[in-house]
Amino acid sequence: RELHAIRAHIVACIQSLHAITDLFAHGVYYGLELSKVLKLSPDDITLWKVQKRLSKSRTEKTLAVQLNKLATSGRAKYLAALSNHSKHRSTVKNLVSLDMTGTDPELIRLNFESFNYGNKEFDQQEVLPLLEAEFNRISKIVVDSGIELNRILQAKFSSSKPLKGRAAN
């Protein structure tokens, strides 16, 4: 029973980490009012489409680089495939290994079984190092991207007329 709970938490963690890219894409799309120049339905707003549009702008290029890192650096492609496989097909099995020799510093290890997604083979990966590395990578990029988004918005609003209902500085 405990193993089922562990697996459920692992799947939730994977899907939460992967969802950050979609949430951030929506935040940037609406925050920068990209809907005025890039008409997308809410279901079509993706990190790739937002990043591509930002890369064409001189003032938003740094944010585009950050979004590209969010989608491509580290083990982003592995995480995306793992999340999508678990959403659209079935969860990738977690293999449990138990060291009975006493030579491994970890008594128990959890591994994702190798799997195929999008005609690409993904190797077996150890669960905790993958999740820790991706959490740390995503957290840093989101903070850096948020700082850049804030800079862009401050520049945009400081050079425009005060918004209705917004106090003038």
XYZ file of N, CA and C in Angstrom:
507
model
N 0.822 -1.195 0.000
C 0.000 0.000 0.000
C 0.863 1.255 0.000
N 1.955 1.233 0.760
C 2.841 2.396 0.818
C 3.477 2.672 -0.539
N 3.798 1.599 -1.269
C 4.402 1.774 -2.590
C 3.430 2.460 -3.544
N 2.143 2.152 -3.434
C 1.138 2.825 -4.274
C 1.080 4.314 -3.940
N 1.156 4.651 -2.673
C 1.144 6.059 -2.263
C 2.394 6.768 -2.768
N 3.533 6.108 -2.675
C 4.787 6.694 -3.174
C 4.679 6.941 -4.668
N 4.178 5.955 -5.396
C 4.031 6.107 -6.857
C 3.075 7.245 -7.200
N 1.989 7.369 -6.453
C 1.030 8.454 -6.697
C 1.684 9.815 -6.475
N 2.490 9.934 -5.439
C 3.190 11.196 -5.173
C 4.209 11.497 -6.268
N 4.874 10.477 -6.763
C 5.850 10.665 -7.841
C 5.157 11.172 -9.098
N 4.044 10.560 -9.468
C 3.295 10.997 -10.653
C 2.810 12.434 -10.467
N 2.301 12.754 -9.295
C 1.837 14.123 -9.028
C 2.981 15.121 -9.135
N 4.139 14.755 -8.637
C 5.309 15.637 -8.712
C 5.721 15.864 -10.164
N 5.774 14.802 -10.947
C 6.141 14.906 -12.367
C 5.167 15.818 -13.097
N 3.882 15.582 -12.901
C 2.887 16.377 -13.611
C 2.880 17.830 -13.146
N 3.141 18.056 -11.874
C 3.217 19.432 -11.364
C 4.410 20.167 -11.957
N 5.559 19.511 -11.999
C 6.744 20.145 -12.588
C 6.509 20.455 -14.059
N 5.907 19.518 -14.768
C 5.649 19.723 -16.196
C 4.605 20.823 -16.424
N 3.625 20.928 -15.533
C 2.566 21.934 -15.679
C 3.091 23.356 -15.529
N 4.206 23.515 -14.846
C 4.777 24.853 -14.648
C 5.030 25.535 -15.984
N 5.489 24.781 -16.985
C 5.762 25.394 -18.291
C 4.482 25.938 -18.912
N 3.388 25.178 -18.814
C 2.113 25.646 -19.364
C 1.585 26.856 -18.603
N 1.656 26.803 -17.291
C 1.190 27.926 -16.476
C 1.997 29.189 -16.760
N 3.299 29.027 -16.873
C 4.148 30.186 -17.130
C 3.876 30.754 -18.521
N 3.667 29.883 -19.508
C 3.346 30.348 -20.860
C 2.072 31.187 -20.847
N 1.055 30.742 -20.123
C -0.191 31.508 -20.027
C 0.038 32.840 -19.318
N 0.801 32.823 -18.233
C 1.086 34.056 -17.501
C 1.790 35.091 -18.359
N 2.770 34.647 -19.124
C 3.508 35.560 -20.004
C 2.604 36.041 -21.137
N 1.851 35.132 -21.735
C 0.960 35.471 -22.850
C -0.030 36.566 -22.450
N -0.682 36.375 -21.320
C -1.672 37.366 -20.885
C -1.019 38.585 -20.239
N 0.054 38.381 -19.492
C 0.731 39.491 -18.822
C 1.318 40.501 -19.793
N 1.856 40.007 -20.898
C 2.442 40.901 -21.904
C 1.442 41.258 -23.003
N 0.207 40.855 -22.813
C -0.865 41.144 -23.775
C -0.511 40.662 -25.182
N 0.077 39.479 -25.252
C 0.439 38.926 -26.559
C -0.787 38.596 -27.394
N -1.949 38.519 -26.756
C -3.180 38.224 -27.495
C -3.489 39.301 -28.533
N -2.900 40.481 -28.368
C -3.105 41.560 -29.342
C -2.356 41.297 -30.644
N -1.266 40.531 -30.564
C -0.450 40.276 -31.760
C -0.387 38.798 -32.134
N -0.783 37.936 -31.218
C -0.725 36.492 -31.445
C -2.033 35.891 -30.937
N -2.988 35.759 -31.842
C -4.322 35.277 -31.466
C -4.292 33.761 -31.276
N -4.413 33.334 -30.022
C -4.430 31.910 -29.701
C -5.600 31.611 -28.772
N -6.200 30.459 -28.968
C -7.212 30.016 -28.004
C -6.466 29.544 -26.761
N -7.105 29.539 -25.603
C -6.410 29.107 -24.381
C -5.761 27.724 -24.498
N -6.376 26.832 -25.271
C -5.802 25.491 -25.446
C -4.557 25.487 -26.326
N -4.372 26.538 -27.115
C -3.227 26.602 -28.031
C -2.047 27.398 -27.481
N -2.174 27.944 -26.288
C -1.072 28.714 -25.705
C -0.051 27.724 -25.163
N 1.108 27.705 -25.814
C 2.181 26.805 -25.382
C 3.449 27.610 -25.151
N 4.342 27.021 -24.410
C 5.623 27.669 -24.154
C 6.349 27.946 -25.462
N 6.281 26.990 -26.400
C 6.986 27.151 -27.677
C 6.449 28.335 -28.473
N 5.120 28.470 -28.538
C 4.522 29.565 -29.310
C 4.823 30.919 -28.671
N 4.742 30.993 -27.357
C 5.038 32.242 -26.651
C 6.516 32.588 -26.807
N 7.375 31.608 -26.627
C 8.825 31.830 -26.746
C 9.183 32.291 -28.157
N 8.588 31.674 -29.163
C 8.870 32.044 -30.561
C 8.477 33.496 -30.820
N 7.322 33.909 -30.300
C 6.864 35.296 -30.486
C 7.789 36.276 -29.766
N 8.203 35.941 -28.547
C 9.084 36.827 -27.780
C 10.461 36.953 -28.424
N 10.927 35.894 -29.068
C 12.265 35.928 -29.673
C 12.343 36.920 -30.830
N 11.196 37.330 -31.368
C 11.165 38.314 -32.457
C 11.236 39.748 -31.944
N 11.073 39.923 -30.647
C 11.052 41.252 -30.045
C 12.413 41.599 -29.451
N 12.876 42.793 -29.705
C 14.168 43.231 -29.166
C 14.119 43.356 -27.643
N 13.001 43.846 -27.120
C 12.907 44.097 -25.679
C 12.559 42.847 -24.867
N 12.106 41.809 -25.537
C 11.677 40.601 -24.817
C 12.541 39.383 -25.126
N 13.653 39.603 -25.813
C 14.520 38.495 -26.225
C 15.111 37.743 -25.034
N 15.482 38.463 -23.969
C 16.058 37.807 -22.790
C 15.046 36.861 -22.155
N 13.792 37.275 -22.103
C 12.747 36.400 -21.570
C 12.558 35.187 -22.481
N 12.655 35.391 -23.782
C 12.548 34.271 -24.727
C 13.645 33.247 -24.481
N 14.849 33.712 -24.184
C 15.967 32.805 -23.884
C 15.658 31.999 -22.623
N 15.120 32.661 -21.603
C 14.762 31.970 -20.362
C 13.695 30.896 -20.620
N 12.690 31.227 -21.417
C 11.636 30.262 -21.716
C 12.180 29.092 -22.528
N 13.120 29.375 -23.414
C 13.758 28.302 -24.174
C 14.512 27.360 -23.232
N 15.208 27.940 -22.247
C 15.912 27.112 -21.258
C 14.925 26.262 -20.457
N 13.791 26.834 -20.140
C 12.777 26.097 -19.382
C 12.332 24.847 -20.152
N 12.236 24.979 -21.469
C 11.741 23.875 -22.295
C 12.819 22.906 -22.759
N 14.087 23.325 -22.756
C 15.102 22.480 -23.397
C 16.282 22.080 -22.525
N 16.557 22.800 -21.463
C 17.768 22.488 -20.691
C 17.518 21.336 -19.727
N 18.575 20.884 -19.099
C 18.460 19.805 -18.123
C 17.838 18.570 -18.739
N 16.893 18.025 -18.028
C 16.191 16.829 -18.520
C 14.741 17.170 -18.861
N 14.547 18.378 -19.411
C 13.200 18.859 -19.735
C 12.476 17.925 -20.696
N 13.171 17.437 -21.702
C 12.520 16.567 -22.692
C 12.125 15.233 -22.061
N 12.974 14.724 -21.173
C 12.648 13.483 -20.467
C 11.417 13.701 -19.587
N 11.410 14.803 -18.840
C 10.289 15.111 -17.951
C 8.991 15.269 -18.743
N 9.050 15.965 -19.883
C 7.859 16.155 -20.713
C 7.343 14.817 -21.237
N 8.247 13.980 -21.722
C 7.838 12.667 -22.236
C 7.247 11.809 -21.120
N 7.867 11.840 -19.961
C 7.398 11.067 -18.811
C 6.005 11.527 -18.384
N 5.809 12.832 -18.308
C 4.514 13.389 -17.916
C 3.443 13.064 -18.952
N 3.760 13.287 -20.221
C 2.780 13.030 -21.278
C 2.452 11.543 -21.398
N 3.449 10.696 -21.218
C 3.207 9.251 -21.241
C 2.228 8.877 -20.129
N 2.437 9.436 -18.942
C 1.557 9.090 -17.818
C 0.160 9.690 -17.972
N 0.038 10.810 -18.685
C -1.282 11.418 -18.893
C -2.066 10.712 -19.995
N -1.383 10.354 -21.087
C -2.080 9.889 -22.282
C -2.041 8.379 -22.500
N -1.166 7.702 -21.810
C -1.064 6.246 -21.988
C -1.211 5.547 -20.654
N -0.115 5.420 -19.963
C -0.116 4.813 -18.632
C 1.108 5.317 -17.893
N 1.087 5.179 -16.596
C 2.250 5.639 -15.843
C 3.435 4.730 -16.139
N 4.607 5.336 -16.178
C 5.832 4.568 -16.355
C 6.105 3.885 -15.026
N 6.352 2.602 -15.081
C 6.542 1.843 -13.844
C 7.768 2.313 -13.082
N 7.630 2.304 -11.765
C 8.759 2.575 -10.880
C 9.322 1.237 -10.450
N 10.575 1.039 -10.730
C 11.238 -0.182 -10.300
C 11.887 0.076 -8.953
N 11.719 -0.833 -8.046
C 12.317 -0.713 -6.719
C 13.477 -1.688 -6.648
N 14.642 -1.176 -6.262
C 15.779 -2.081 -6.063
C 16.221 -1.987 -4.610
N 16.548 -3.119 -4.071
C 16.951 -3.233 -2.675
C 18.365 -3.789 -2.641
N 19.286 -3.050 -2.012
C 20.679 -3.497 -1.921
C 20.845 -4.407 -0.712
N 21.060 -5.670 -0.991
C 21.267 -6.642 0.085
C 22.758 -6.868 0.348
N 23.618 -6.231 -0.472
C 25.064 -6.449 -0.326
C 25.694 -5.493 0.666
N 25.030 -4.366 0.898
C 25.605 -3.359 1.784
C 26.645 -2.490 1.108
N 26.799 -2.617 -0.215
C 27.803 -1.826 -0.939
C 27.245 -0.506 -1.455
N 25.937 -0.407 -1.576
C 25.312 0.823 -2.072
C 24.972 1.704 -0.875
N 25.309 3.000 -0.932
C 24.964 3.880 0.188
C 23.448 3.995 0.399
N 22.676 3.727 -0.646
C 21.213 3.750 -0.545
C 20.708 2.312 -0.442
N 19.966 2.015 0.594
C 19.411 0.675 0.764
C 18.346 0.396 -0.298
N 17.497 1.397 -0.536
C 16.409 1.253 -1.509
C 16.529 2.359 -2.548
N 16.367 1.990 -3.806
C 16.361 2.963 -4.904
C 15.091 2.772 -5.730
N 14.555 3.895 -6.184
C 13.418 3.866 -7.101
C 13.906 4.333 -8.460
N 13.533 3.605 -9.491
C 13.924 3.957 -10.854
C 12.697 3.979 -11.747
N 12.693 4.896 -12.710
C 11.681 4.845 -13.753
C 12.153 3.807 -14.757
N 11.264 2.927 -15.134
C 11.568 1.935 -16.152
C 11.797 2.661 -17.482
N 12.604 2.103 -18.360
C 12.772 2.712 -19.681
C 11.411 2.678 -20.391
N 11.188 3.640 -21.278
C 9.905 3.719 -21.972
C 10.100 4.382 -23.322
N 9.077 4.274 -24.163
C 9.093 4.870 -25.492
C 7.972 5.889 -25.559
N 8.301 7.073 -26.073
C 7.276 8.099 -26.259
C 7.665 8.939 -27.465
N 6.721 9.182 -28.351
C 7.003 9.978 -29.537
C 8.080 9.356 -30.405
N 8.050 8.051 -30.530
C 9.043 7.299 -31.310
C 10.463 7.486 -30.815
N 10.607 7.813 -29.548
C 11.933 7.970 -28.962
C 12.022 7.102 -27.713
N 13.141 6.435 -27.565
C 13.372 5.577 -26.409
C 14.011 6.398 -25.292
N 13.466 6.283 -24.093
C 14.000 6.972 -22.925
C 14.532 5.929 -21.955
N 15.763 6.119 -21.523
C 16.430 5.159 -20.654
C 15.866 5.186 -19.242
N 16.147 4.115 -18.538
C 15.802 4.030 -17.119
C 16.524 5.157 -16.378
N 15.816 5.791 -15.446
C 16.384 6.887 -14.656
C 16.037 6.673 -13.190
N 16.938 7.073 -12.329
C 16.643 7.024 -10.904
C 15.697 8.184 -10.564
N 14.676 7.909 -9.777
C 13.594 8.861 -9.511
C 14.064 10.109 -8.761
N 14.627 9.938 -7.571
C 14.933 11.106 -6.732
C 15.940 12.069 -7.353
N 17.061 11.613 -7.902
C 17.977 12.573 -8.532
C 17.329 13.333 -9.694
N 16.493 12.645 -10.475
C 15.802 13.310 -11.585
C 14.872 14.400 -11.064
N 14.027 14.054 -10.093
C 13.063 15.028 -9.579
C 13.747 16.197 -8.879
N 14.785 15.920 -8.115
C 15.516 17.001 -7.436
C 16.175 17.935 -8.443
N 16.839 17.366 -9.441
C 17.523 18.187 -10.447
C 16.527 19.034 -11.231
N 15.410 18.442 -11.629
C 14.419 19.189 -12.400
C 13.722 20.246 -11.548
N 13.429 19.935 -10.306
C 12.834 20.932 -9.413
C 13.766 22.134 -9.272
N 15.037 21.885 -9.015
C 16.005 22.976 -8.844
C 16.186 23.770 -10.132
N 16.263 23.083 -11.268
C 16.435 23.754 -12.562
C 15.224 24.633 -12.863
N 14.040 24.069 -12.739
C 12.814 24.803 -13.053
C 12.634 25.979 -12.100
N 12.888 25.776 -10.824
C 12.731 26.854 -9.838
C 13.597 28.049 -10.180
N 14.856 27.806 -10.519
C 15.772 28.901 -10.843
C 15.324 29.638 -12.108
N 14.958 28.894 -13.130
C 14.546 29.524 -14.386
C 13.259 30.324 -14.197
N 12.320 29.804 -13.423
C 11.064 30.527 -13.190
C 11.331 31.830 -12.439
N 12.203 31.792 -11.443
C 12.542 33.019 -10.711
C 13.227 34.009 -11.649
N 14.219 33.551 -12.407
C 14.920 34.436 -13.348
C 13.960 34.996 -14.399
N 13.060 34.152 -14.892
C 12.076 34.597 -15.884
C 11.101 35.597 -15.275
N 10.705 35.356 -14.046
C 9.802 36.279 -13.363
C 10.427 37.644 -13.166
N 11.705 37.663 -12.828
C 12.428 38.934 -12.681
C 12.467 39.661 -14.017
N 12.749 38.925 -15.090
C 12.797 39.539 -16.423
C 11.416 40.018 -16.858
N 10.388 39.228 -16.598
C 9.022 39.633 -16.931
C 8.649 40.900 -16.166
N 9.010 40.972 -14.908
C 8.749 42.152 -14.095
C 9.466 43.375 -14.672
N 10.713 43.193 -15.111
C 11.473 44.294 -15.713
C 10.769 44.803 -16.973
N 10.316 43.883 -17.803
C 9.625 44.251 -19.043
C 8.341 45.018 -18.726
N 7.578 44.520 -17.772
C 6.315 45.178 -17.415
C 6.542 46.552 -16.797
N 7.570 46.679 -15.960
C 7.881 47.990 -15.381
C 8.249 48.983 -16.475
N 9.059 48.548 -17.427
C 9.445 49.434 -18.532
C 8.227 49.805 -19.373
N 7.373 48.849 -19.606
C 6.177 49.078 -20.414
C 5.230 50.067 -19.739
N 4.996 49.888 -18.442
C 4.037 50.747 -17.760
C 4.625 52.083 -17.336
N 5.921 52.174 -17.152
C 6.508 53.462 -16.780
C 6.544 54.408 -17.972
N 6.482 53.851 -19.192
C 6.523 54.704 -20.380
C 5.130 54.970 -20.947
N 4.094 54.466 -20.288
C 2.735 54.692 -20.779
C 1.960 55.563 -19.798
N 0.800 55.978 -20.240
C -0.070 56.770 -19.377
C -0.550 55.894 -18.228
N -0.828 56.504 -17.064
C -1.354 55.709 -15.944
C -2.644 55.000 -16.348
N -2.785 53.777 -15.898
C -3.999 53.025 -16.179
C -5.145 53.589 -15.353
N -6.343 53.468 -15.874
C -7.522 53.921 -15.151
C -7.591 53.160 -13.831
N -7.740 53.879 -12.746
C -7.798 53.253 -11.434
C -6.436 53.001 -10.820
N -5.362 53.358 -11.525
C -4.000 53.143 -11.022
C -3.430 54.499 -10.632
N -2.901 54.583 -9.453
C -2.341 55.852 -8.980
C -1.104 56.208 -9.786
N -0.969 57.477 -10.111
C 0.231 57.946 -10.822
C 1.397 57.987 -9.859
N 2.590 57.662 -10.353
C 3.804 57.681 -9.505
C 4.341 59.077 -9.365
